[in-house]
Short mmCIF file of C-alpha atoms in Angstrom, two decimals:
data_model
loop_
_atom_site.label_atom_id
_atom_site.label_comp_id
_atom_site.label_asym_id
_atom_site.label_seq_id
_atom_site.Cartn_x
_atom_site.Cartn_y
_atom_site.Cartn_z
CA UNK Z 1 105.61 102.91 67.95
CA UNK Z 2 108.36 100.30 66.78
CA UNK Z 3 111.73 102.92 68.27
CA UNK Z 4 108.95 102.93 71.68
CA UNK Z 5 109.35 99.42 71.92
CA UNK Z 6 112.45 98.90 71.22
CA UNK Z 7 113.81 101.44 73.77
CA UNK Z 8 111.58 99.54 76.73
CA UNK Z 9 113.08 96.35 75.60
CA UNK Z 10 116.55 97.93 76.13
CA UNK Z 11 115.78 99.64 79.60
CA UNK Z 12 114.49 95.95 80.28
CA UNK Z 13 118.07 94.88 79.81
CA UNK Z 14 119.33 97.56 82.26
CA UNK Z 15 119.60 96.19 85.77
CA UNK Z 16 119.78 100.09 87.46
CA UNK Z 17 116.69 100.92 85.88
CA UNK Z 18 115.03 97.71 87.08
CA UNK Z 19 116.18 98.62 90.86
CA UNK Z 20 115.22 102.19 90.53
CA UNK Z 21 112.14 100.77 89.51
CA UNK Z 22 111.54 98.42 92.31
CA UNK Z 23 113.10 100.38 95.21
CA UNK Z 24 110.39 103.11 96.00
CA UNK Z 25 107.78 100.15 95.86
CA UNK Z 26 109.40 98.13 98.08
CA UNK Z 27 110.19 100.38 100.49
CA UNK Z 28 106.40 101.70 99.79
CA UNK Z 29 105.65 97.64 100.98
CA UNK Z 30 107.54 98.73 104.09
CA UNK Z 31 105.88 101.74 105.34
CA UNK Z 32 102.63 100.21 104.91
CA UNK Z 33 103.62 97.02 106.67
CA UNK Z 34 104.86 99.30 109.53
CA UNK Z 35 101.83 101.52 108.90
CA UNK Z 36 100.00 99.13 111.29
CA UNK Z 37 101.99 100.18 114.59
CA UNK Z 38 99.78 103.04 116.37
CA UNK Z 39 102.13 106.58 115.90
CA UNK Z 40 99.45 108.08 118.31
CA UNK Z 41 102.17 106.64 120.85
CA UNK Z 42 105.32 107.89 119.93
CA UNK Z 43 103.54 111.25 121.79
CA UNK Z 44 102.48 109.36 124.59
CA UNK Z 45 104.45 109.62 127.69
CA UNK Z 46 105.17 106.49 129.22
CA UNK Z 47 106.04 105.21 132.81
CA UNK Z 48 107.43 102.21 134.23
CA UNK Z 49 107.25 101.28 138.13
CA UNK Z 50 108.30 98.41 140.22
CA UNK Z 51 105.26 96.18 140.99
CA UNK Z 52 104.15 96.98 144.18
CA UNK Z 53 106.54 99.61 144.49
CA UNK Z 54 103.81 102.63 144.75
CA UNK Z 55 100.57 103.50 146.12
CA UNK Z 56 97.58 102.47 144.43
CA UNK Z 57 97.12 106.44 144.43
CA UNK Z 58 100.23 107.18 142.96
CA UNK Z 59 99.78 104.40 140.50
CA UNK Z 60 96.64 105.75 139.32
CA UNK Z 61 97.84 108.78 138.94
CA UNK Z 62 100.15 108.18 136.73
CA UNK Z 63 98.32 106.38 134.35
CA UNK Z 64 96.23 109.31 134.08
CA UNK Z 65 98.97 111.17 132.89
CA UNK Z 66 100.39 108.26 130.63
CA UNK Z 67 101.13 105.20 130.39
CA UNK Z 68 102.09 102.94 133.33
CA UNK Z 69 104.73 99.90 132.89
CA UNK Z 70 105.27 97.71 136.05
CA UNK Z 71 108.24 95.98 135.78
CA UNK Z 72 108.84 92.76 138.38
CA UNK Z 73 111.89 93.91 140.15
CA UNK Z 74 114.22 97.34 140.21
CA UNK Z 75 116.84 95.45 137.77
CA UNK Z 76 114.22 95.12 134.71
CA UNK Z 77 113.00 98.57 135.35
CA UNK Z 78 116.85 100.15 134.91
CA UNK Z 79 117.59 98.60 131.92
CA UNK Z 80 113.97 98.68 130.04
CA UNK Z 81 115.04 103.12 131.04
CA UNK Z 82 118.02 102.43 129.60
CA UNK Z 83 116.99 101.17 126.38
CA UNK Z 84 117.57 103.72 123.65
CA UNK Z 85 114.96 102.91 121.51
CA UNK Z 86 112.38 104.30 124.35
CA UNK Z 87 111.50 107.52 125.87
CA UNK Z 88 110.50 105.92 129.46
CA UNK Z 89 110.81 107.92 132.51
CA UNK Z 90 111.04 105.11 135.82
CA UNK Z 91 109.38 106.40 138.96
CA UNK Z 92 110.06 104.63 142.40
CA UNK Z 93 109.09 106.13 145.64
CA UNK Z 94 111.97 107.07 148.40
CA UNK Z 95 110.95 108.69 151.69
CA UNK Z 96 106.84 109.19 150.98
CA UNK Z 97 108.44 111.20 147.39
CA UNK Z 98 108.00 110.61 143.78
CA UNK Z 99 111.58 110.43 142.34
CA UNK Z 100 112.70 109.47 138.49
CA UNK Z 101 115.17 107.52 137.12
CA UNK Z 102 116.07 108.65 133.49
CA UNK Z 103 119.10 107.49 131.33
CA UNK Z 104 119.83 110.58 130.49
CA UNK Z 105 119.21 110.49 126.46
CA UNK Z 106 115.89 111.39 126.82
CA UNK Z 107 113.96 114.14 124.65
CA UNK Z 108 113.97 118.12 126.66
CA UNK Z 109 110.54 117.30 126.90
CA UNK Z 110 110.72 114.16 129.16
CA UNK Z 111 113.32 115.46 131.18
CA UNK Z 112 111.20 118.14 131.94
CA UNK Z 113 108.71 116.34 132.99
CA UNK Z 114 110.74 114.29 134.69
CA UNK Z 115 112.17 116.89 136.71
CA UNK Z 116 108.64 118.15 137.61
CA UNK Z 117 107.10 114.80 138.12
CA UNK Z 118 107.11 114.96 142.39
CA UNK Z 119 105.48 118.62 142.45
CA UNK Z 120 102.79 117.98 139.93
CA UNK Z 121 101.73 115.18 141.60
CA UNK Z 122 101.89 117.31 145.03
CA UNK Z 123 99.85 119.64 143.35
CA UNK Z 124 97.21 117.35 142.21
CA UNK Z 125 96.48 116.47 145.59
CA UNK Z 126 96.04 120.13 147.09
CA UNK Z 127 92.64 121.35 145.35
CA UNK Z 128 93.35 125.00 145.81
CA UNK Z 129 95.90 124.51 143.25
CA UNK Z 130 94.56 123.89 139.57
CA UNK Z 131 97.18 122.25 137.73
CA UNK Z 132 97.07 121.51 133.92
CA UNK Z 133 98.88 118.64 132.31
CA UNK Z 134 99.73 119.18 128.75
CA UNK Z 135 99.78 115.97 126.65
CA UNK Z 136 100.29 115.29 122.70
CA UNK Z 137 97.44 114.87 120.61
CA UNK Z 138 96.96 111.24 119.60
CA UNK Z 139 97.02 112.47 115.71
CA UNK Z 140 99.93 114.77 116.30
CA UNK Z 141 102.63 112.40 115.35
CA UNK Z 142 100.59 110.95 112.36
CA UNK Z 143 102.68 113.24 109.95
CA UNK Z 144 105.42 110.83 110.48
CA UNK Z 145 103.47 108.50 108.31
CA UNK Z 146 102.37 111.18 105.98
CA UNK Z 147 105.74 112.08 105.58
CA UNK Z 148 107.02 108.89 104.80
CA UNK Z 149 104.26 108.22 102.65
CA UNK Z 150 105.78 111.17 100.81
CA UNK Z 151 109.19 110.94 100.80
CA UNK Z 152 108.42 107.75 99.00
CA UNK Z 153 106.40 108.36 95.88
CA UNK Z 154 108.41 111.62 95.21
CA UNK Z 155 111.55 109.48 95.05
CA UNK Z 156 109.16 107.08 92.92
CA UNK Z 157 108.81 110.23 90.23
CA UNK Z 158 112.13 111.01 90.21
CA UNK Z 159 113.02 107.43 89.51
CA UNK Z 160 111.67 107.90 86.54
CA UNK Z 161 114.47 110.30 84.88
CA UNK Z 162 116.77 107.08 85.47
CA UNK Z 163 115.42 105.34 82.48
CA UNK Z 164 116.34 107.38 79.81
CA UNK Z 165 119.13 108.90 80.92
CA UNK Z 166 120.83 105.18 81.28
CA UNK Z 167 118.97 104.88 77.81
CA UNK Z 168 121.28 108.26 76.45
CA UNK Z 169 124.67 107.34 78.34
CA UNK Z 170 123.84 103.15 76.95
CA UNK Z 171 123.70 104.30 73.39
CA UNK Z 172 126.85 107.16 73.83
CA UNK Z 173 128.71 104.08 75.47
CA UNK Z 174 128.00 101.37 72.35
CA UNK Z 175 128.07 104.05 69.55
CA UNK Z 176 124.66 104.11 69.28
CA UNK Z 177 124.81 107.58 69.36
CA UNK Z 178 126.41 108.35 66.15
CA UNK Z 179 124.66 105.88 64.34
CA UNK Z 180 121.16 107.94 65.30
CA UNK Z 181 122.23 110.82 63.67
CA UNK Z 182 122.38 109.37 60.10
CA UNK Z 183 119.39 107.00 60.88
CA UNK Z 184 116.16 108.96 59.14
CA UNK Z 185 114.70 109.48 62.40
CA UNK Z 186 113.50 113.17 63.04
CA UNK Z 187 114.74 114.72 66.52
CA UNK Z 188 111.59 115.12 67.45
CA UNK Z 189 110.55 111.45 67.08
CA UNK Z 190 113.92 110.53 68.71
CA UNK Z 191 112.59 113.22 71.81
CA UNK Z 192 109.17 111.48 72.06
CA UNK Z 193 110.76 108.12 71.94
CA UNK Z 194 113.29 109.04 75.12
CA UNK Z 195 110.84 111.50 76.66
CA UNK Z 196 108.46 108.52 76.92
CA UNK Z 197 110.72 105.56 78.44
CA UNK Z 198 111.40 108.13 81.77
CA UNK Z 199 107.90 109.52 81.91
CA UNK Z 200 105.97 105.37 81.67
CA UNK Z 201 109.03 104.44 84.33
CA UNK Z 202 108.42 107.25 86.66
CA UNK Z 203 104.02 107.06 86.53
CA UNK Z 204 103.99 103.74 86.73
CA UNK Z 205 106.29 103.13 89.76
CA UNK Z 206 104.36 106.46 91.81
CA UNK Z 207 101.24 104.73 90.64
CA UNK Z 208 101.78 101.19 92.35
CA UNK Z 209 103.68 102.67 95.29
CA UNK Z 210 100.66 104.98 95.60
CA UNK Z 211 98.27 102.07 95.51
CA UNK Z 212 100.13 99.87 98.17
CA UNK Z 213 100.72 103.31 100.72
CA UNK Z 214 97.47 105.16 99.85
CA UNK Z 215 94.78 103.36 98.81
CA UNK Z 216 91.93 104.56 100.32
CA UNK Z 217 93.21 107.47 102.11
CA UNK Z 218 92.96 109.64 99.24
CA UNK Z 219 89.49 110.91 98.37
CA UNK Z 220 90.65 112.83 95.33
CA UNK Z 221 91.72 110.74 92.59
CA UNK Z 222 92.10 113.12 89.33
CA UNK Z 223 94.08 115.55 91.33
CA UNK Z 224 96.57 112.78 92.46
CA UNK Z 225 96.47 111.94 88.95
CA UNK Z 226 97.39 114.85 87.44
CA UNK Z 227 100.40 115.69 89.87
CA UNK Z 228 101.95 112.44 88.98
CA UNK Z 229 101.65 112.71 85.45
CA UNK Z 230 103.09 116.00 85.46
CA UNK Z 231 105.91 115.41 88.01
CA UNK Z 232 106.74 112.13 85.61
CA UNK Z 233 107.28 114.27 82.73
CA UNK Z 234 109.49 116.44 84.74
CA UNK Z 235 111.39 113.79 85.84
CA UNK Z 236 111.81 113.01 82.16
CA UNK Z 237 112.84 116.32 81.82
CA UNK Z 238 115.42 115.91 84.15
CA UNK Z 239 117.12 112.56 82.50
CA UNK Z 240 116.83 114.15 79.02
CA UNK Z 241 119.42 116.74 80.85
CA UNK Z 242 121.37 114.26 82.44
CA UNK Z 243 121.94 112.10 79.05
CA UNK Z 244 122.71 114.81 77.93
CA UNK Z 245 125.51 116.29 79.86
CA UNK Z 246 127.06 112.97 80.72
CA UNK Z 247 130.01 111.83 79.26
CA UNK Z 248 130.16 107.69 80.39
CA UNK Z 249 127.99 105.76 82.88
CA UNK Z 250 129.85 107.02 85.47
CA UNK Z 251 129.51 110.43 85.54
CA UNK Z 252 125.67 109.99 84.19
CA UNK Z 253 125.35 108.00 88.18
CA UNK Z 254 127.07 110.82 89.94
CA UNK Z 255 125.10 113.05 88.32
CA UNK Z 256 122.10 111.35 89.34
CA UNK Z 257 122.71 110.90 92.72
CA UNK Z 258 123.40 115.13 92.83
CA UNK Z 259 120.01 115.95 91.44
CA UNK Z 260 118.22 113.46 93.62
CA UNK Z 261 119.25 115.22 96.44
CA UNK Z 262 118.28 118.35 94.93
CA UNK Z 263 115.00 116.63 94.24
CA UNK Z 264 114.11 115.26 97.45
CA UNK Z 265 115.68 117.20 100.17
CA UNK Z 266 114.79 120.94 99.86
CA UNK Z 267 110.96 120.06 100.20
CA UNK Z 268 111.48 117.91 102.70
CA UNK Z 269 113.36 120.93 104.40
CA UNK Z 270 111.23 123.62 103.55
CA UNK Z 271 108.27 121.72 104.58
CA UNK Z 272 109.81 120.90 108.25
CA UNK Z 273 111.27 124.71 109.00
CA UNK Z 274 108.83 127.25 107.12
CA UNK Z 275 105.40 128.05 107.43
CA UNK Z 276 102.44 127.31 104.47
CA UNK Z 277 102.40 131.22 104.61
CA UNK Z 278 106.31 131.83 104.47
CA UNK Z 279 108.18 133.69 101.58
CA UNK Z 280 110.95 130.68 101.91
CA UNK Z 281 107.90 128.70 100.68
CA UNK Z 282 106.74 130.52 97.68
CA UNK Z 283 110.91 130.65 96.04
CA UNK Z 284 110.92 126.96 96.88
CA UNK Z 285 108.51 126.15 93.71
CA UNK Z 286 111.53 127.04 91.58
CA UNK Z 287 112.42 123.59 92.88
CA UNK Z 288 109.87 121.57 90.85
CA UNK Z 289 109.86 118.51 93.65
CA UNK Z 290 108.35 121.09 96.34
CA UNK Z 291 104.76 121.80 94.14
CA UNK Z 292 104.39 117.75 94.31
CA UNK Z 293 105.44 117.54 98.11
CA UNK Z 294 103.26 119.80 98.79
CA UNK Z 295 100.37 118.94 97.04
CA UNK Z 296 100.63 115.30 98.46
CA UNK Z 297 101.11 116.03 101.51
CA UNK Z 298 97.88 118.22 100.96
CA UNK Z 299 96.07 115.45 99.32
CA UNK Z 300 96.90 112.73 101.87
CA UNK Z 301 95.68 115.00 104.66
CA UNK Z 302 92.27 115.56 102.35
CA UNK Z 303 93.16 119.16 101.74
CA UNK Z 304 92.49 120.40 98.08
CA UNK Z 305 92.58 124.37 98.11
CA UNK Z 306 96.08 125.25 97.17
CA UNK Z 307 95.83 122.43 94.21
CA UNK Z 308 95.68 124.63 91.33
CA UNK Z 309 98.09 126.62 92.39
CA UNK Z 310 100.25 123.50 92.46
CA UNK Z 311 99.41 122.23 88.79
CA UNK Z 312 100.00 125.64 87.28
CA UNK Z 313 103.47 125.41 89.09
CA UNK Z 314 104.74 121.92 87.82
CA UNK Z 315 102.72 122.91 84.22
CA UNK Z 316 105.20 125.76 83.77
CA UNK Z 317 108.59 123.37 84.95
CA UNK Z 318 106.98 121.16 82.48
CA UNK Z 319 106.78 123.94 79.09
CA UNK Z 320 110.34 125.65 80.82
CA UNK Z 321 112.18 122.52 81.13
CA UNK Z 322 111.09 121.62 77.48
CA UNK Z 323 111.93 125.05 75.77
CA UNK Z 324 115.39 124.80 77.46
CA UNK Z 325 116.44 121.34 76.51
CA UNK Z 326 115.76 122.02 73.07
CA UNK Z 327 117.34 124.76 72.80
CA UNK Z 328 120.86 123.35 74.37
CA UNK Z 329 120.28 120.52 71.89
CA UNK Z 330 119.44 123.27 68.88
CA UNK Z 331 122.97 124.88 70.18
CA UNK Z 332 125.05 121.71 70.80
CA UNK Z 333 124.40 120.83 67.25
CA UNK Z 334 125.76 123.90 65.63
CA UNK Z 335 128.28 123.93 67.41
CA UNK Z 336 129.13 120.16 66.29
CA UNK Z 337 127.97 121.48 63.10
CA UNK Z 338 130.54 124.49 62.70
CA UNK Z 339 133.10 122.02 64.37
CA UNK Z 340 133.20 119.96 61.14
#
């Protein structure tokens, strides 16, 4: 219990951990300060008009269709279309016809629309013709939350691996190193004592950056639970194997930086471009990061039948990652042994 302490009271010392710490629960602060702004709009087609500048017909219409801006004078309207942080289509009316005024870095979807704007409303005025207007779903764009939501407490797990891999590189840097071998500590208690630093750095940042994004959304507690405490021991893992392999601090941060990428981005990937169904999908749990996407993205949309499936998955990375450490480390030391 005395080596546990000790080793927290170095990482405490260690200003990388500390920021690898902080940063997914800060940014967690962030999406759930911006959680407030309605995403049901981001779908929502929007259209700005001069006031005045239509008929109370075609104004009407419109709004129907989307959301109506009026804008005082032509001058506001061009460069409110112009702005690239919006998708707004501006309508005017020349010669009794609907015609659009787009800045041209508009989504396919908008142009579209735009281009089609003066027949559909022709159309809705001639009621032989049944026209259907096609509109996003007010939830649809609520994964962008989700995914955020995410993005973030996986990067809070793999924080985790930070801790005692700086711990490893710290104490191959000072000396420390050597020194352990002649200390009578067993390897084992040396393991727990390292093993234990990344796993209480990685569950306890996912578990306050789960608080401040998901409190309340998730219905399912224990199965939240579980994937974080086994995703923190893989992260764990994964800094045991970076301590490992690194030479000085600087190599130990490039080699962080690599397996964060591998940590974070194939998910993300595989979740955007393949199907729930999809081969890709299954060969992507050799990633261990894609079983804990996957099952919070399930759990934050209150979905709990493929949960299992993801335990047994990060449960095996768990016993793998374990056998294979050890034995590097049961190899490395012959051969340091057969060296001398």
């Amino acid at each position: 219990m005395k080596g546990m302490i000790y080793q927290l009271k170095n990482i405490r010392r260690d200003k990388l951990c500390l920021l690898t710490f902080l940063l997914p629960i800060i940014f967690g602060f962030a999406v759930n300060r911006f959680s407030d702004v309605n995403f049901s709009t981001v779908g929502e087609t929007s259209f700005g008009i001069v006031e005045g500048s239509l008929t109370k017909e075609m104004a009407e219409w419109l709004d129907k269709i989307g959301t109506v801006t009026i804008y005082k004078d032509r001058t506001a309207l061009d460069k409110a279309v112009k702005d690239p942080a919006t998708q707004l289509i501006g309508v005017t009316l020349e010669e009794d016809e609907i015609k659009t005024i787009l800045s041209g870095d508009e989504w396919t979807l908008y142009k579209d629309l735009a281009a089609h704007l003066s027949q559909m409303y022709s159309e809705s005025k001639n009621p032989a013709i049944s026209t259907v207007t096609i509109r996003p779903a007010s939830g649809d764009t609520e994964w962008i939350k989700s995914l955020l939501i995410v993005i973030t407490m996986v990067t809070a797990m793999f924080m985790g691996c930070t801790f005692n891999a700086m711990s490893i590189i710290g104490e191959k840097e000072d000396g420390i190193s050597q020194i352990n071998k002649i200390l009578p500590i067993s390897k084992t208690e040396y393991l727990k004592q390292k093993i234990f630093i990344g796993f209480c750095g990685a569950t306890v940042s996912t578990i306050i950056t789960a608080f401040i994004c998901i409190r309340g959304e998730v219905k399912n507690i224990l199965p939240l639970f579980v994937l974080i405490v086994l995703s923190a021991f893989v992260a764990a893992l994964l800094g045991l194997f970076i301590g490992q392999f690194s030479t000085n601090m600087m190599a130990g941060i490039a080699y962080i930086k690599i397996v964060m990428i591998l940590f974070i981005a194939p998910p993300i990937l595989f979740y955007l471009m393949t199907s729930e169904k999809s081969s890709f999908r299954t060969v992507s749990y050799l990633i261990p990061s894609s079983a804990t996407f996957y099952g919070l993205t399930d759990l934050i949309n209150g979905e709990t039948k493929s949960m299992s499936i993801y335990v047994v998955v990060l449960f095996l990375h768990c016993l793998f990652g374990l056998a294979l450490y050890l034995r590097i480390s049961e190899r490395k030391k012959d051969e340091e042994g057969t060296n001398l």
